[in-house]
Structures are given as structure tokens and as C-alpha cells.
Amino acid sequence: MKRVLLAALTFTLALGFNALVMAQTSDPLPSWNDGKAKQSVIEFVSKVTTRASPDFVPPAERIATFDNDGTLWTEQPMYTQLAFALDRVKALASQHPEWNTTQPFKAVLDNDFDTLVALGEKGLVELVMATHTGMSTAEFEAIVKEWLGKARHPRFKRPYTELVYQPMLELLKYLRANGFKTYIVSGGGVEFMRPMTDSVYGIPPEQVIGSSIKTQYQMKDGTPVLIRLPQIDFIDDKTGKPVGINKFIGRRPIAAFGNSAGDREMLEWTGAGGGARLMMLVLHDDAGREYAYGPANGLPDTKFGTFPSTLMQEAGERGWVVISMEKDWKRVFVFER
Amino acid sequence: MKRVLLAALTFTLALGFNALVMAQTSDPLPSWNDGKAKQSVIEFVSKVTTRASPDFVPPAERIATFDNDGTLWTEQPMYTQLAFALDRVKALASQHPEWNTTQPFKAVLDNDFDTLVALGEKGLVELVMATHTGMSTAEFEAIVKEWLGKARHPRFKRPYTELVYQPMLELLKYLRANGFKTYIVSGGGVEFMRPMTDSVYGIPPEQVIGSSIKTQYQMKDGTPVLIRLPQIDFIDDKTGKPVGINKFIGRRPIAAFGNSAGDREMLEWTGAGGGARLMMLVLHDDAGREYAYGPANGLPDTKFGTFPSTLMQEAGERGWVVISMEKDWKRVFVFER
């Protein structure tokens, strides 16, 4: 028996050693070019997962939060959820003849994007209320899934769920392989994202935090439903991000990833905890493969996902790492694989 | 090498077999008497975890939700959080001379519980606002932890965190050992529960859903804080429970456990999904070891955690299993171990 035990032990150790060697030699982030961004990630993960390190963090506390629009998938020429809302207005227009003469609906039906943008946030909220509410949560989920299946991005002619950044998928996977729990913390609607986050990002619905509208519990013929009401419940953007993180997770992340002014407070909140922290911002500076916008670094400003120079300045002061899409990423989209 | 491999394989198989035999022969619920309640749990878990079963549920969808007050720990003679609020009023009274003459504070300082109860929900909300807000989330957490460390239950003379039901701890552990993710879904304040749920129940902060007040992000000397505002954000009770489950988890539980009228809608919502479901209600019918209240089954009514006869009737109609504390539980509290 002693010999059997020894053989088993040797075998097990050999397996473990092989796994270790493989983990050290194979690149967990193959779509990242060597440079400060990639190195920051690897060094941070090594520090917080090495038991002997003064920066070791127990697995339960390895929380990483990711913005969605512009951080995990593209947000140009407009937020995907806005494209969904516009398509829904067109689909529902025949039931709403009054929309032909009422803003913001008229602008949508006329494909008059400038007028729509000029109507500002109030107009967008009206669009969301008209297209995202008045049905049950189950009905809304079915509508979103159907749309995601057939809608195509105007430039890349692909489903929006393929306009996902391959380097960020690798980062999500790498963090999870190292015991991290990965969360989405997005200004987007939580029930717009949940139907796709598990299959696209490997992030289950309970790890998606987003903006929400109120729902009401109703009993219909003995079966309960949740009806989506035309009232905003929570806006998960800017100062709402740390508020949402505290409300939903109840712990402070040790790593946070964003790309715009809406992520500033999430990164501040993450960075204010003790011990090792990693905060990163994706800079869209790659007009050829994706889009280039800022206005930081002299890039043109945009209506969606603006990266102001004050954010660039704060990143420098607080040690946040800026990821240059052009320089740091070998590949951009998953479909380039 | 072949012999080494064979030896290793045999060893590994033997280990696996032993583990299997142990799992099958040791009782996962030793504090439960044999009977319908215990059997319902074992049969349900077996059905949803057996791959060949028509009721098999993938691990990611094995969500179980638990009420807290009266389901996991005692809620008599009053909710633990109310005892905390009363102690806080007394601790803060010297800074608020006006409380000596203003309700509901005067009733608290006079130990006049009848007047306090007569002031109703409005009085309770005022107490919560005066004692739970106006500080940062970190400060509130420290206050709760300090109180939990020193407060003692008036009858059992023990910390409230020991007035936890041993059979329910075994149930939580049993479900988790079978791939379930266990959540608390309670009318209690989420930030009152989170400081203790991990150490007491093995439930991490991100799996605690509760009532909440609004918080505001503020920058103080370059460091961000979340300040607790005197405004209610969400009441996680009655119809609020399915709303909260949808908001925080985004999936329907397959098992739900409660004990009072506040849990009715959570059990309805859980039961309305397809496939195997388990809904259970703890009936407090054990005045000797804990408390006996209803008014279902002719037990006396109570201000906290009422179990009306309409709930008993619905349980019968919908196949919810009622747990009799007196008959189904060998031991009640953890400290009886």
C-alpha cells in the first residue's frame, strides 16, 4: 500500500507541476501587446493571488467591476440600447399614429438623428419609457433576445453581441481563472443586458448591475407577473456606480475598468480601498479598427462615452492605467479570431 | 509508467468511492426529525441534482432564497434591528434633548413599548431614520458590528448572532454542498445584515437582499465616501420580495423559505416557475424552546412575523410545506449544540 500511495503522490505532484509550468508559460492575454497595460494586469493579479505577498487578497474579496458600453463592447455610432429603442419605436409606430407628429418619436421615424440628439436626455428617457415598459419582465426579455438575434451593426454588419472586445474577454477569463468574481456595472438597462451577458461575457445575471425602471408585482389568473412601470428606479452612472456597487455587492471592488466620464466615480471608489488596486480606462484611439474619440488627447468629442481631458488628468494623478486600443490591442473584436 | 498510472487511478477512484459512500450514509440534516418537512428537502435536492432526472436543474440556476427574521434567526420579542434602533436612541439621547418630549423617541426613552407600537410604521421609520442615517456606510457598519458584539437577547441572554436556528444552518449548508447559491431576501435593512451574514450563515454580502435607504457619493479631502441619507430607497417585504429578487438576482429561485405574511409573494413567485420547486414556511409553535405565535392554527397573533390563517390556507392549496418548529426540529438554536 505504501508503494501505491507513493506512486499516486508522485503522479499528482507531476500533474500539479505541469499545470503550473503551463500556466506560467502560456500567455493568458494573447490579444494584448506587451506594454504597460498588459504588464499592469499581470503584476496586479500576481500580487493579489500570491499567498506570501503583502498584497494578497482572499478569493472572496477579489471583486472586479466592468463598465459595458465602450469597455466590453462598442458604443458607436450610438449605444446599442439606443439602437434597440429606435428599432422598437419603428416596430410599434403603427399602433401609435400620434408618434408621427410628436417628439421625440417623430425624429426617430424621420431618421432625424440631429433633432433627436438635440432633444437631449429628456427625449431619450421618453423613448425608453415608451419602448421598455408596459409589459412583463418575461415579455421584455423575449423582445430583447429576438432583437439581439436579428439586429446588425450599421458599420460592421454583424450582431451587436459580436462587437465585443477580444482583449477584454481574455481579461475577464484571466481574472476569473484567478479567483475573481467579475461584475458588469453599467449605465445601461440591467434587463437589456442580462439576456446576453452570460453567453457573451460569462457573467451571470446576478453579477450585472445597471440602470433600472420600477416593476410591480401583479397576480394574473393565479400566476404572478412583474410588470415594468414607466418610472425610473435607479440610474447606474457616474456617482450612481459606487452607489450601485454598494447596494448590490456590498463590498468594494479591488479592480475596476471603464472608458468614459461615467466611470470616474467607480474608479475613485475602487481606488480608495486599502492594499493593491487596479484601475484602467480604455481609450478609443483606433479609427481604423474601431472608433477614435475623446476629447482627451485631442481626439474628437462624441455624444456617447466621452473621455474628457479632466479624466485623463485624474488618471495620471491617481495612477489609473490608460489602455490605448491602437497600441495595446493586437486584435479588437472577437470576430477577428 | 503504466503501472504508476494504474495505481494512481485506483487510488483516486477509491477516494471518490469513499466520499460517495460517506455522502450517502451520513445525515446532512441531523437536527431535523424524520417527517414530511425533512423528506421534502431531501427529495427535492435529489430530484434537481440527479442528471438523469426530468427535474434536473443546472448548478447556475440552483438559487435558494431565505427570509431572515423568524426564518434564520429569532424575531421575538421584537426584530433584532428594532432592538438595535432602540439601543441607538438611548445611546444618542444626550445629543438630542428634544427627544425627551418628542415621539416616537420619548416612548423609547421611557421604555413604553405599548405607545411605541401604537405609533405604528410611521414611528418605526422615524426611529430608523434617526439612528441609521447621517453617517457614512463604513461608520454605520462599525456601529452595527460593535452593537452585535455586546447586545444580548432579553430572554436567552446571548448575542443575537447565536439565536440562529441550527436546522436552518444545516439546510443552508446542505443546499450549498449540492451546488445551490443561497440568498437572504429580508425586509430587514441590508446594511444591518451584511456585517454578520457571512460569519453566521456563510452567506456573503453580495447574496444579501434587504430594505435600504438612499446613499450619496461625496468626496471628502480627495477620498470618496457614501453618506446614508434619511430617505427610503427600497422596502424588501411582501410584493417587494419578488421585485427585489428580480432586481438583484435576475433569475427566479427554485426554492424559497419564509415564515410570515411578508414572505407570501416570494413563495408565489418561486412556485410559478416551471419544473421542481420547494417552498417552505417555518411555523413558530414552540413556546418552550423558542416562541409560539400565529394566528394560524389558533396560535396567538404577534406584532412581528405574523402567520395568518390565509397564509396557512394558501400553503395547503399551493403545496408549500409548513415546518413545525416543535415537531420537525430536534434542536432549535445553534448554542444547543
XYZ file of C-alpha atoms in Angstrom:
674
model
C 0.000 0.000 0.000
C 2.859 2.333 0.796
C 4.207 1.991 -2.750
C 0.774 2.669 -4.251
C 0.411 5.785 -2.155
C 3.836 6.996 -3.172
C 3.075 6.399 -6.841
C -0.205 8.264 -6.550
C 1.509 11.130 -4.781
C 4.267 11.356 -7.395
C 1.688 11.341 -10.152
C -0.393 14.030 -8.521
C 2.638 16.222 -7.915
C 3.734 15.800 -11.511
C 0.310 16.846 -12.730
C 0.359 19.880 -10.466
C 3.833 20.856 -11.634
C 2.844 20.548 -15.280
C -0.200 22.731 -14.711
C 1.999 25.302 -13.010
C 4.531 25.335 -15.828
C 1.771 25.619 -18.419
C 0.149 28.466 -16.518
C 3.455 30.307 -16.402
C 4.459 29.767 -19.987
C 1.186 30.148 -21.892
C 0.051 33.735 -22.358
C -3.313 34.401 -20.657
C -3.736 37.629 -22.650
C -2.706 36.739 -26.235
C -4.592 39.661 -27.828
C -2.670 42.222 -25.765
C 0.607 43.668 -26.986
C 3.433 43.765 -24.480
C 3.480 47.101 -22.712
C 2.438 48.922 -19.572
C -1.254 47.984 -19.783
C -0.710 44.238 -20.091
C 2.091 44.287 -17.543
C -0.095 46.178 -15.022
C -2.726 43.456 -15.230
C -0.285 40.557 -14.850
C 1.579 42.183 -11.970
C -1.622 43.089 -10.142
C -3.060 39.577 -10.439
C 0.227 38.059 -9.311
C 0.379 40.332 -6.248
C -3.150 39.731 -5.003
C -3.093 35.955 -5.599
C 0.346 35.165 -4.142
C -0.206 33.998 -0.599
C 3.161 35.256 0.593
C 2.605 38.708 -0.928
C 1.776 41.618 1.421
C -0.956 42.460 -1.125
C -2.606 39.011 -1.036
C -6.417 39.222 -1.186
C -8.627 36.247 -0.215
C -10.652 34.955 -3.203
C -13.999 36.077 -1.729
C -12.807 39.691 -1.834
C -11.474 39.577 -5.405
C -14.235 41.682 -6.946
C -13.666 43.259 -10.366
C -16.208 45.611 -11.945
C -16.508 46.419 -15.635
C -18.402 49.128 -17.423
C -20.138 47.684 -20.514
C -20.640 50.282 -23.298
C -17.232 51.221 -24.699
C -15.403 48.961 -22.240
C -16.617 45.474 -23.190
C -18.440 46.201 -26.451
C -18.634 49.080 -28.893
C -20.772 52.141 -28.102
C -20.541 53.859 -31.524
C -22.209 55.238 -33.557
C -24.657 55.024 -30.619
C -25.279 52.907 -27.518
C -26.628 49.510 -28.551
C -29.603 50.006 -26.260
C -30.469 53.245 -28.069
C -30.359 51.390 -31.398
C -32.778 48.896 -29.814
C -35.091 51.696 -28.626
C -35.131 53.307 -32.110
C -35.965 49.967 -33.739
C -38.738 49.407 -31.188
C -40.266 52.829 -31.950
C -40.370 51.883 -35.638
C -41.822 48.452 -34.858
C -44.557 49.911 -32.638
C -45.304 53.014 -34.760
C -48.364 51.563 -36.475
C -50.041 51.249 -33.054
C -49.175 54.890 -32.233
C -50.273 57.207 -35.071
C -49.697 60.170 -32.720
C -45.938 59.461 -32.870
C -45.870 60.812 -36.456
C -46.354 64.313 -35.063
C -44.922 64.092 -31.526
C -41.281 64.390 -30.450
C -39.052 62.548 -29.778
C -40.901 59.859 -31.805
C -41.216 61.928 -34.986
C -37.437 62.407 -35.093
C -36.954 58.641 -34.809
C -39.463 57.865 -37.556
C -37.887 60.544 -39.775
C -34.390 59.128 -39.073
C -33.569 62.682 -37.956
C -30.770 61.891 -35.557
C -29.658 65.536 -35.088
C -33.080 66.560 -33.791
C -33.162 63.507 -31.550
C -29.792 64.359 -30.047
C -30.890 67.993 -29.617
C -33.880 66.784 -27.570
C -31.317 65.564 -25.037
C -31.742 63.290 -22.060
C -35.444 64.069 -21.643
C -36.120 62.805 -25.150
C -34.090 59.633 -24.553
C -35.940 58.891 -21.309
C -39.249 59.277 -23.155
C -38.064 56.809 -25.800
C -37.035 54.314 -23.153
C -40.327 54.627 -21.283
C -42.334 54.129 -24.486
C -40.343 51.096 -25.612
C -39.097 49.413 -22.418
C -42.173 49.477 -20.171
C -45.791 48.354 -20.034
C -45.009 44.654 -20.412
C -43.955 41.883 -18.042
C -40.274 41.226 -17.334
C -40.580 37.907 -19.203
C -42.092 39.626 -22.269
C -39.365 42.256 -22.279
C -36.656 39.601 -22.083
C -38.154 37.842 -25.113
C -38.251 41.132 -27.082
C -34.590 41.866 -26.282
C -33.463 38.357 -27.218
C -35.313 38.480 -30.516
C -33.819 41.875 -31.355
C -30.264 40.827 -30.421
C -30.657 37.854 -32.732
C -31.586 39.848 -35.820
C -30.190 43.394 -35.402
C -26.944 44.247 -37.201
C -24.400 46.985 -36.502
C -24.528 49.653 -39.276
C -20.766 49.645 -39.953
C -19.646 46.107 -39.165
C -22.841 44.366 -40.392
C -22.659 41.884 -37.542
C -24.785 41.123 -34.475
C -24.019 43.532 -31.641
C -23.011 40.566 -29.471
C -20.008 40.048 -31.794
C -18.861 43.657 -31.382
C -17.220 42.622 -28.148
C -13.548 43.290 -27.445
C -11.472 40.107 -27.585
C -8.769 41.503 -25.215
C -11.416 42.276 -22.605
C -12.879 38.766 -22.897
C -9.405 37.408 -22.213
C -9.067 39.763 -19.249
C -12.426 38.621 -17.801
C -11.412 34.980 -18.195
C -7.950 35.552 -16.757
C -9.360 37.286 -13.684
C -11.949 34.531 -13.123
C -9.251 31.854 -13.514
C -7.501 33.657 -10.668
C -10.484 33.541 -8.337
C -12.046 36.890 -9.206
C -15.781 37.463 -9.354
C -16.431 39.665 -12.401
C -19.325 42.147 -12.433
C -20.779 44.490 -15.016
C -21.572 47.943 -13.619
C -23.145 49.872 -16.480
C -25.353 52.851 -17.123
C -27.269 50.581 -19.497
C -30.542 48.958 -18.518
C -29.985 45.867 -16.403
C -32.795 43.944 -18.119
C -31.446 44.881 -21.522
C -28.038 43.398 -20.663
C -28.940 40.283 -18.678
C -30.306 38.284 -21.628
C -26.837 38.249 -23.225
C -24.132 38.716 -20.572
C -23.811 35.043 -19.615
C -23.339 33.695 -23.129
C -21.244 36.646 -24.363
C -19.093 37.515 -21.327
C -19.530 34.530 -18.996
C -21.143 36.912 -16.483
C -24.354 35.531 -14.924
C -27.436 37.764 -14.454
C -26.837 38.159 -10.711
C -23.497 39.839 -11.463
C -24.976 42.501 -13.737
C -25.669 45.913 -12.189
C -27.331 48.551 -14.329
C -29.921 51.264 -14.562
C -33.458 50.076 -13.917
C -37.105 51.037 -14.110
C -39.593 50.127 -11.376
C -41.527 46.886 -11.539
C -44.801 45.948 -9.906
C -45.897 42.539 -8.687
C -49.322 41.554 -10.038
C -51.352 38.355 -9.827
C -52.918 37.382 -13.192
C -55.286 34.399 -13.087
C -53.434 32.982 -10.093
C -49.995 33.406 -11.693
C -47.704 36.219 -10.561
C -46.015 38.560 -13.040
C -43.725 41.564 -12.681
C -44.916 44.476 -14.801
C -42.406 47.087 -15.972
C -43.656 50.562 -14.994
C -42.813 53.830 -16.795
C -40.835 55.109 -13.790
C -37.095 55.241 -13.324
C -35.862 53.216 -10.357
C -32.102 53.785 -10.471
C -29.527 55.397 -12.772
C -26.285 53.440 -12.563
C -23.964 56.076 -13.974
C -21.361 58.499 -12.581
C -21.935 58.787 -8.792
C -24.606 56.097 -9.229
C -21.900 53.497 -9.926
C -20.375 53.404 -6.426
C -23.909 53.694 -5.007
C -24.944 50.674 -7.117
C -21.814 48.722 -6.189
C -22.506 49.272 -2.508
C -26.199 48.433 -2.917
C -25.772 45.255 -4.965
C -22.377 43.864 -3.949
C -21.832 45.373 -0.521
C -18.052 45.154 -0.911
C -15.569 47.462 -2.569
C -14.009 46.133 -5.805
C -10.239 45.767 -5.952
C -10.196 46.293 -9.728
C -12.370 48.449 -11.990
C -12.435 49.008 -15.734
C -14.152 51.796 -17.664
C -13.711 54.123 -20.604
C -15.566 57.372 -20.030
C -16.636 60.166 -17.692
C -19.437 57.915 -16.431
C -16.854 55.580 -14.886
C -14.847 58.181 -12.992
C -16.538 57.673 -9.598
C -16.405 53.875 -9.880
C -12.637 54.077 -10.319
C -12.297 56.612 -7.493
C -14.328 54.374 -5.159
C -12.318 51.286 -6.121
C -9.010 53.078 -5.671
C -9.916 54.408 -2.222
C -9.718 50.968 -0.578
C -6.555 49.723 1.092
C -3.991 47.373 -0.486
C -3.275 46.713 -4.150
C -5.796 48.140 -6.628
C -6.058 48.169 -10.397
C -7.993 50.850 -12.258
C -7.948 51.007 -16.059
C -9.590 53.090 -18.787
C -9.960 52.070 -22.431
C -9.082 54.951 -24.762
C -10.751 54.653 -28.156
C -7.965 55.879 -30.438
C -8.326 53.384 -33.267
C -10.458 54.797 -36.087
C -9.299 52.062 -38.443
C -10.311 49.004 -36.465
C -13.000 50.632 -34.281
C -13.518 54.352 -33.488
C -11.394 57.271 -32.281
C -12.958 59.710 -29.853
C -12.074 61.675 -26.737
C -11.823 64.662 -26.423
C -8.790 63.716 -24.312
C -5.527 63.627 -26.287
C -7.072 65.858 -28.935
C -9.427 63.169 -30.231
C -12.858 64.381 -31.442
C -15.642 64.519 -28.817
C -18.655 62.233 -29.010
C -22.235 62.094 -27.767
C -21.629 58.634 -26.312
C -18.872 57.672 -23.915
C -16.950 60.939 -23.785
C -13.384 60.783 -22.366
C -12.657 64.371 -21.239
C -9.185 65.706 -20.559
C -10.074 66.101 -16.861
C -10.486 62.319 -16.743
C -7.097 61.854 -18.395
C -5.586 64.219 -15.843
C -7.199 62.372 -12.906
C -5.976 59.058 -14.344
C -2.443 60.410 -14.271
C -2.751 61.759 -10.737
C -4.324 58.635 -9.271
C -2.254 56.072 -11.171
C -5.068 54.723 -13.350
C -3.740 52.909 -16.410
C -4.978 54.097 -19.809
C -5.331 51.332 -22.413
C -4.669 52.536 -25.950
C -6.862 50.457 -28.215
C -4.478 51.157 -31.092
C -1.223 50.322 -29.316
C -2.194 47.840 -26.609
C -4.539 45.545 -28.529
C -3.364 43.104 -31.197
C -6.945 42.269 -32.060
C -10.022 44.332 -31.237
C -13.179 42.304 -31.883
C -13.994 38.663 -31.171
C -14.891 38.084 -34.820
C -11.282 38.729 -35.824
C -10.306 35.419 -34.225
C 4.714 4.283 -16.197
C 1.624 2.271 -16.990
C 1.678 0.662 -13.533
C 2.106 4.038 -11.875
C -0.848 5.388 -13.770
C -2.961 2.395 -12.825
C -2.028 2.753 -9.192
C -2.843 6.433 -9.243
C -6.152 5.748 -10.929
C -7.114 3.053 -8.421
C -6.230 5.349 -5.576
C -8.249 8.211 -6.986
C -11.265 6.003 -7.657
C -11.092 4.607 -4.122
C -11.073 8.124 -2.709
C -14.030 9.090 -4.835
C -15.974 5.988 -3.861
C -15.367 6.592 -0.160
C -16.566 10.160 -0.476
C -19.686 8.958 -2.253
C -20.458 6.346 0.404
C -19.923 8.863 3.172
C -22.193 11.375 1.475
C -24.933 8.814 1.137
C -24.796 7.413 4.641
C -24.194 10.479 6.810
C -27.283 12.586 7.583
C -26.946 16.089 6.117
C -29.763 17.368 8.348
C -29.080 15.861 11.791
C -31.150 18.445 13.698
C -34.285 17.619 11.726
C -36.675 14.881 12.892
C -37.794 12.415 10.253
C -41.046 13.578 8.721
C -42.597 15.358 5.783
C -40.502 18.529 6.090
C -37.121 16.802 6.119
C -38.215 14.340 3.433
C -39.414 17.192 1.172
C -35.977 18.789 1.328
C -34.045 15.578 0.620
C -36.346 14.545 -2.237
C -36.249 17.987 -3.841
C -32.458 18.201 -3.708
C -32.134 14.692 -5.097
C -34.501 15.476 -7.996
C -32.840 18.703 -9.102
C -29.272 17.402 -8.779
C -29.697 14.000 -10.461
C -28.596 14.397 -14.046
C -30.946 11.691 -15.319
C -33.957 13.229 -13.542
C -36.557 15.120 -15.633
C -36.336 17.784 -12.901
C -32.559 18.240 -13.163
C -31.505 21.893 -12.796
C -28.013 23.100 -13.856
C -25.982 24.389 -10.862
C -26.041 28.002 -12.087
C -29.841 28.022 -11.791
C -29.984 26.496 -8.306
C -30.993 29.662 -6.490
C -32.495 29.396 -2.992
C -33.811 32.446 -1.130
C -34.295 32.725 2.629
C -36.159 35.262 4.685
C -34.076 36.213 7.746
C -36.227 37.320 10.731
C -38.161 34.306 12.032
C -36.727 32.036 9.318
C -32.992 32.008 10.085
C -32.923 33.736 13.484
C -35.459 34.669 16.134
C -37.700 37.726 15.657
C -39.218 37.830 19.156
C -39.869 39.698 21.373
C -39.040 42.148 18.552
C -36.990 42.265 15.338
C -33.283 42.378 16.201
C -32.908 45.510 14.107
C -35.597 47.240 16.182
C -33.709 46.319 19.359
C -30.654 47.906 17.724
C -32.614 51.072 16.860
C -33.939 51.382 20.437
C -30.433 50.982 21.873
C -29.146 53.599 19.430
C -31.831 56.088 20.515
C -30.702 55.621 24.114
C -27.034 55.945 23.175
C -27.647 59.146 21.198
C -30.230 60.693 23.581
C -27.765 63.011 25.330
C -27.089 64.733 21.987
C -30.843 65.140 21.389
C -32.538 66.726 24.441
C -35.649 67.278 22.282
C -36.202 63.500 22.201
C -37.324 63.603 25.862
C -40.523 65.296 24.752
C -40.976 64.115 21.141
C -42.469 60.839 19.906
C -41.502 58.209 18.997
C -38.275 58.942 20.897
C -39.951 59.686 24.231
C -41.620 56.252 24.178
C -38.244 54.604 23.598
C -36.548 56.554 26.415
C -39.494 55.761 28.757
C -39.330 52.053 27.772
C -43.004 52.491 26.875
C -43.297 49.754 24.289
C -47.110 49.919 24.020
C -47.033 53.576 22.968
C -44.233 52.829 20.527
C -46.228 50.031 18.911
C -49.320 52.268 18.795
C -47.304 54.839 16.810
C -47.118 52.221 14.050
C -44.973 52.100 10.979
C -44.512 55.875 10.788
C -42.935 55.849 14.239
C -40.639 52.965 13.319
C -39.494 54.690 10.130
C -38.688 57.818 12.155
C -36.616 55.720 14.560
C -34.726 54.121 11.687
C -34.037 57.462 10.011
C -32.766 58.983 13.263
C -30.490 56.049 14.082
C -29.466 54.551 10.730
C -28.641 57.641 8.630
C -26.414 60.706 8.592
C -23.147 58.752 8.670
C -21.006 57.024 6.063
C -21.609 53.388 5.139
C -18.272 52.476 6.775
C -19.252 54.243 10.015
C -22.640 52.505 10.076
C -21.008 49.113 9.566
C -18.705 49.755 12.528
C -21.679 50.773 14.731
C -23.603 47.597 13.798
C -20.619 45.336 14.442
C -19.955 46.902 17.826
C -23.611 46.516 18.833
C -23.833 42.900 17.649
C -20.763 42.147 19.766
C -22.184 43.457 23.004
C -26.017 43.299 22.785
C -27.790 40.390 24.476
C -31.230 38.911 23.845
C -33.567 39.684 26.793
C -34.737 36.090 27.283
C -31.797 33.949 26.190
C -29.065 36.321 27.464
C -26.914 35.555 24.430
C -25.668 37.538 21.425
C -28.342 37.775 18.743
C -25.986 36.039 16.327
C -26.350 32.880 18.459
C -30.154 32.965 18.236
C -29.857 31.317 14.863
C -31.714 28.106 14.021
C -29.370 25.123 13.823
C -31.689 23.172 11.427
C -31.685 26.103 9.002
C -27.880 26.363 9.133
C -27.759 22.666 8.190
C -30.233 23.315 5.370
C -28.146 26.220 4.014
C -25.010 24.077 4.121
C -26.753 21.093 2.542
C -28.079 23.199 -0.324
C -24.670 24.790 -0.940
C -22.990 21.358 -0.877
C -25.416 20.487 -3.686
C -24.446 23.430 -5.854
C -27.064 25.918 -4.678
C -26.379 29.610 -4.298
C -28.096 30.720 -1.073
C -29.512 34.242 -0.734
C -31.113 36.193 2.076
C -34.205 38.146 0.967
C -35.353 40.043 4.016
C -37.444 43.046 4.992
C -34.560 43.953 7.296
C -32.004 46.582 6.363
C -29.376 45.223 4.009
C -26.559 47.130 5.704
C -27.712 45.929 9.116
C -27.452 42.290 7.978
C -24.318 42.282 5.833
C -21.830 42.747 8.695
C -22.854 39.348 10.127
C -24.301 37.115 7.389
C -21.002 35.692 6.166
C -19.679 34.570 9.539
C -23.089 33.460 10.868
C -24.771 31.907 7.787
C -21.924 31.541 5.293
C -23.775 34.000 3.025
C -21.500 36.694 1.532
C -22.636 40.355 1.374
C -23.408 40.168 -2.358
C -26.039 37.495 -1.644
C -27.958 39.595 0.870
C -31.027 41.465 -0.407
C -32.879 43.708 2.000
C -34.573 47.033 2.555
C -32.338 50.030 2.001
C -32.049 53.759 2.441
C -30.523 56.013 -0.212
C -26.836 56.789 -0.177
C -24.970 59.702 -1.717
C -21.450 59.731 -3.121
C -19.354 62.545 -1.673
C -15.687 63.447 -1.988
C -14.105 64.388 1.353
C -10.492 65.666 1.159
C -9.914 63.681 -2.017
C -11.342 60.449 -0.566
C -14.805 59.276 -1.609
C -17.439 58.255 0.949
C -21.044 57.081 0.679
C -23.294 59.006 3.063
C -26.523 57.388 4.289
C -29.442 59.747 3.627
C -32.716 59.870 5.589
C -34.717 58.621 2.585
C -36.083 55.155 1.960
C -34.712 53.559 -1.203
C -36.454 50.179 -1.239
C -38.712 48.106 1.042
C -37.924 44.438 0.534
C -41.102 42.984 2.006
C -44.303 41.388 0.653
C -44.574 42.286 -3.076
C -41.147 43.927 -2.679
C -39.541 40.489 -2.306
C -40.118 39.259 -5.882
C -39.304 42.780 -7.099
C -36.023 42.651 -5.153
C -35.233 39.138 -6.372
C -35.706 40.232 -9.980
C -33.709 43.409 -9.446
C -30.736 41.858 -7.628
C -30.580 38.275 -8.903
C -32.354 38.459 -12.258
C -33.343 34.796 -12.073
C -36.248 33.079 -10.385
C -35.339 30.966 -7.327
C -36.202 27.268 -7.368
C -36.516 27.134 -3.583
C -37.742 29.725 -1.075
C -38.061 29.702 2.698
C -40.040 32.063 4.898
C -42.234 32.213 7.970
C -44.733 35.027 7.723
C -47.149 37.092 5.647
C -44.178 39.124 4.362
C -42.888 36.042 2.533
C -46.093 35.117 0.702
C -45.233 36.780 -2.601
C -41.675 35.416 -2.601
C -43.068 31.897 -2.326
C -45.713 32.568 -5.003
C -43.063 33.943 -7.374
C -40.742 30.995 -6.728
C -43.531 28.469 -7.221
C -44.684 29.981 -10.518
C -41.566 28.827 -12.400
C -41.506 25.544 -14.325
C -40.035 22.278 -13.025
C -39.438 21.131 -9.461
C -39.835 23.792 -6.774
C -39.605 23.780 -2.991
C -41.417 26.347 -0.857
C -41.375 26.083 2.941
C -42.677 28.115 5.884
C -41.417 27.875 9.458
C -44.314 27.808 11.947
C -43.320 29.056 15.392
C -45.259 26.658 17.617
C -42.650 26.011 20.283
C -43.146 28.280 23.290
C -40.818 26.135 25.389
C -37.719 26.250 23.230
C -38.477 29.473 21.326
C -41.876 31.194 20.827
C -45.388 30.216 19.721
C -47.317 32.653 17.551
C -49.606 32.677 14.557
C -52.535 33.397 14.422
C -52.726 30.373 12.105
C -53.588 27.129 13.894
C -55.055 29.104 16.800
C -51.682 30.388 17.987
C -51.637 33.936 19.435
C -51.018 36.778 16.979
C -47.865 38.874 17.187
C -46.636 42.308 16.118
C -43.640 40.735 14.381
C -43.753 37.962 11.814
C -47.482 37.228 11.797
C -48.558 33.904 10.196
C -52.229 34.448 9.284
C -54.676 31.632 8.538
C -54.942 32.860 4.916
C -51.235 32.053 4.550
C -51.801 28.571 6.011
C -54.637 28.094 3.524
C -52.540 29.218 0.559
C -49.727 26.919 1.710
C -52.169 24.000 1.558
C -53.505 24.979 -1.859
C -50.101 25.577 -3.462
C -48.253 22.667 -1.841
C -45.965 24.738 0.362
C -44.517 22.690 3.215
C -45.068 24.001 6.748
C -42.216 23.274 9.162
C -43.396 22.781 12.735
C -40.619 24.031 14.973
C -41.897 21.818 17.761
C -42.244 18.575 15.784
C -39.724 18.907 12.944
C -36.706 20.259 14.797
C -34.639 18.172 17.243
C -32.663 21.223 18.215
C -33.657 24.847 17.710
C -30.671 27.135 18.370
C -27.019 26.794 17.437
C -25.990 27.198 21.082
C -27.732 23.928 21.950
C -25.022 22.037 20.056
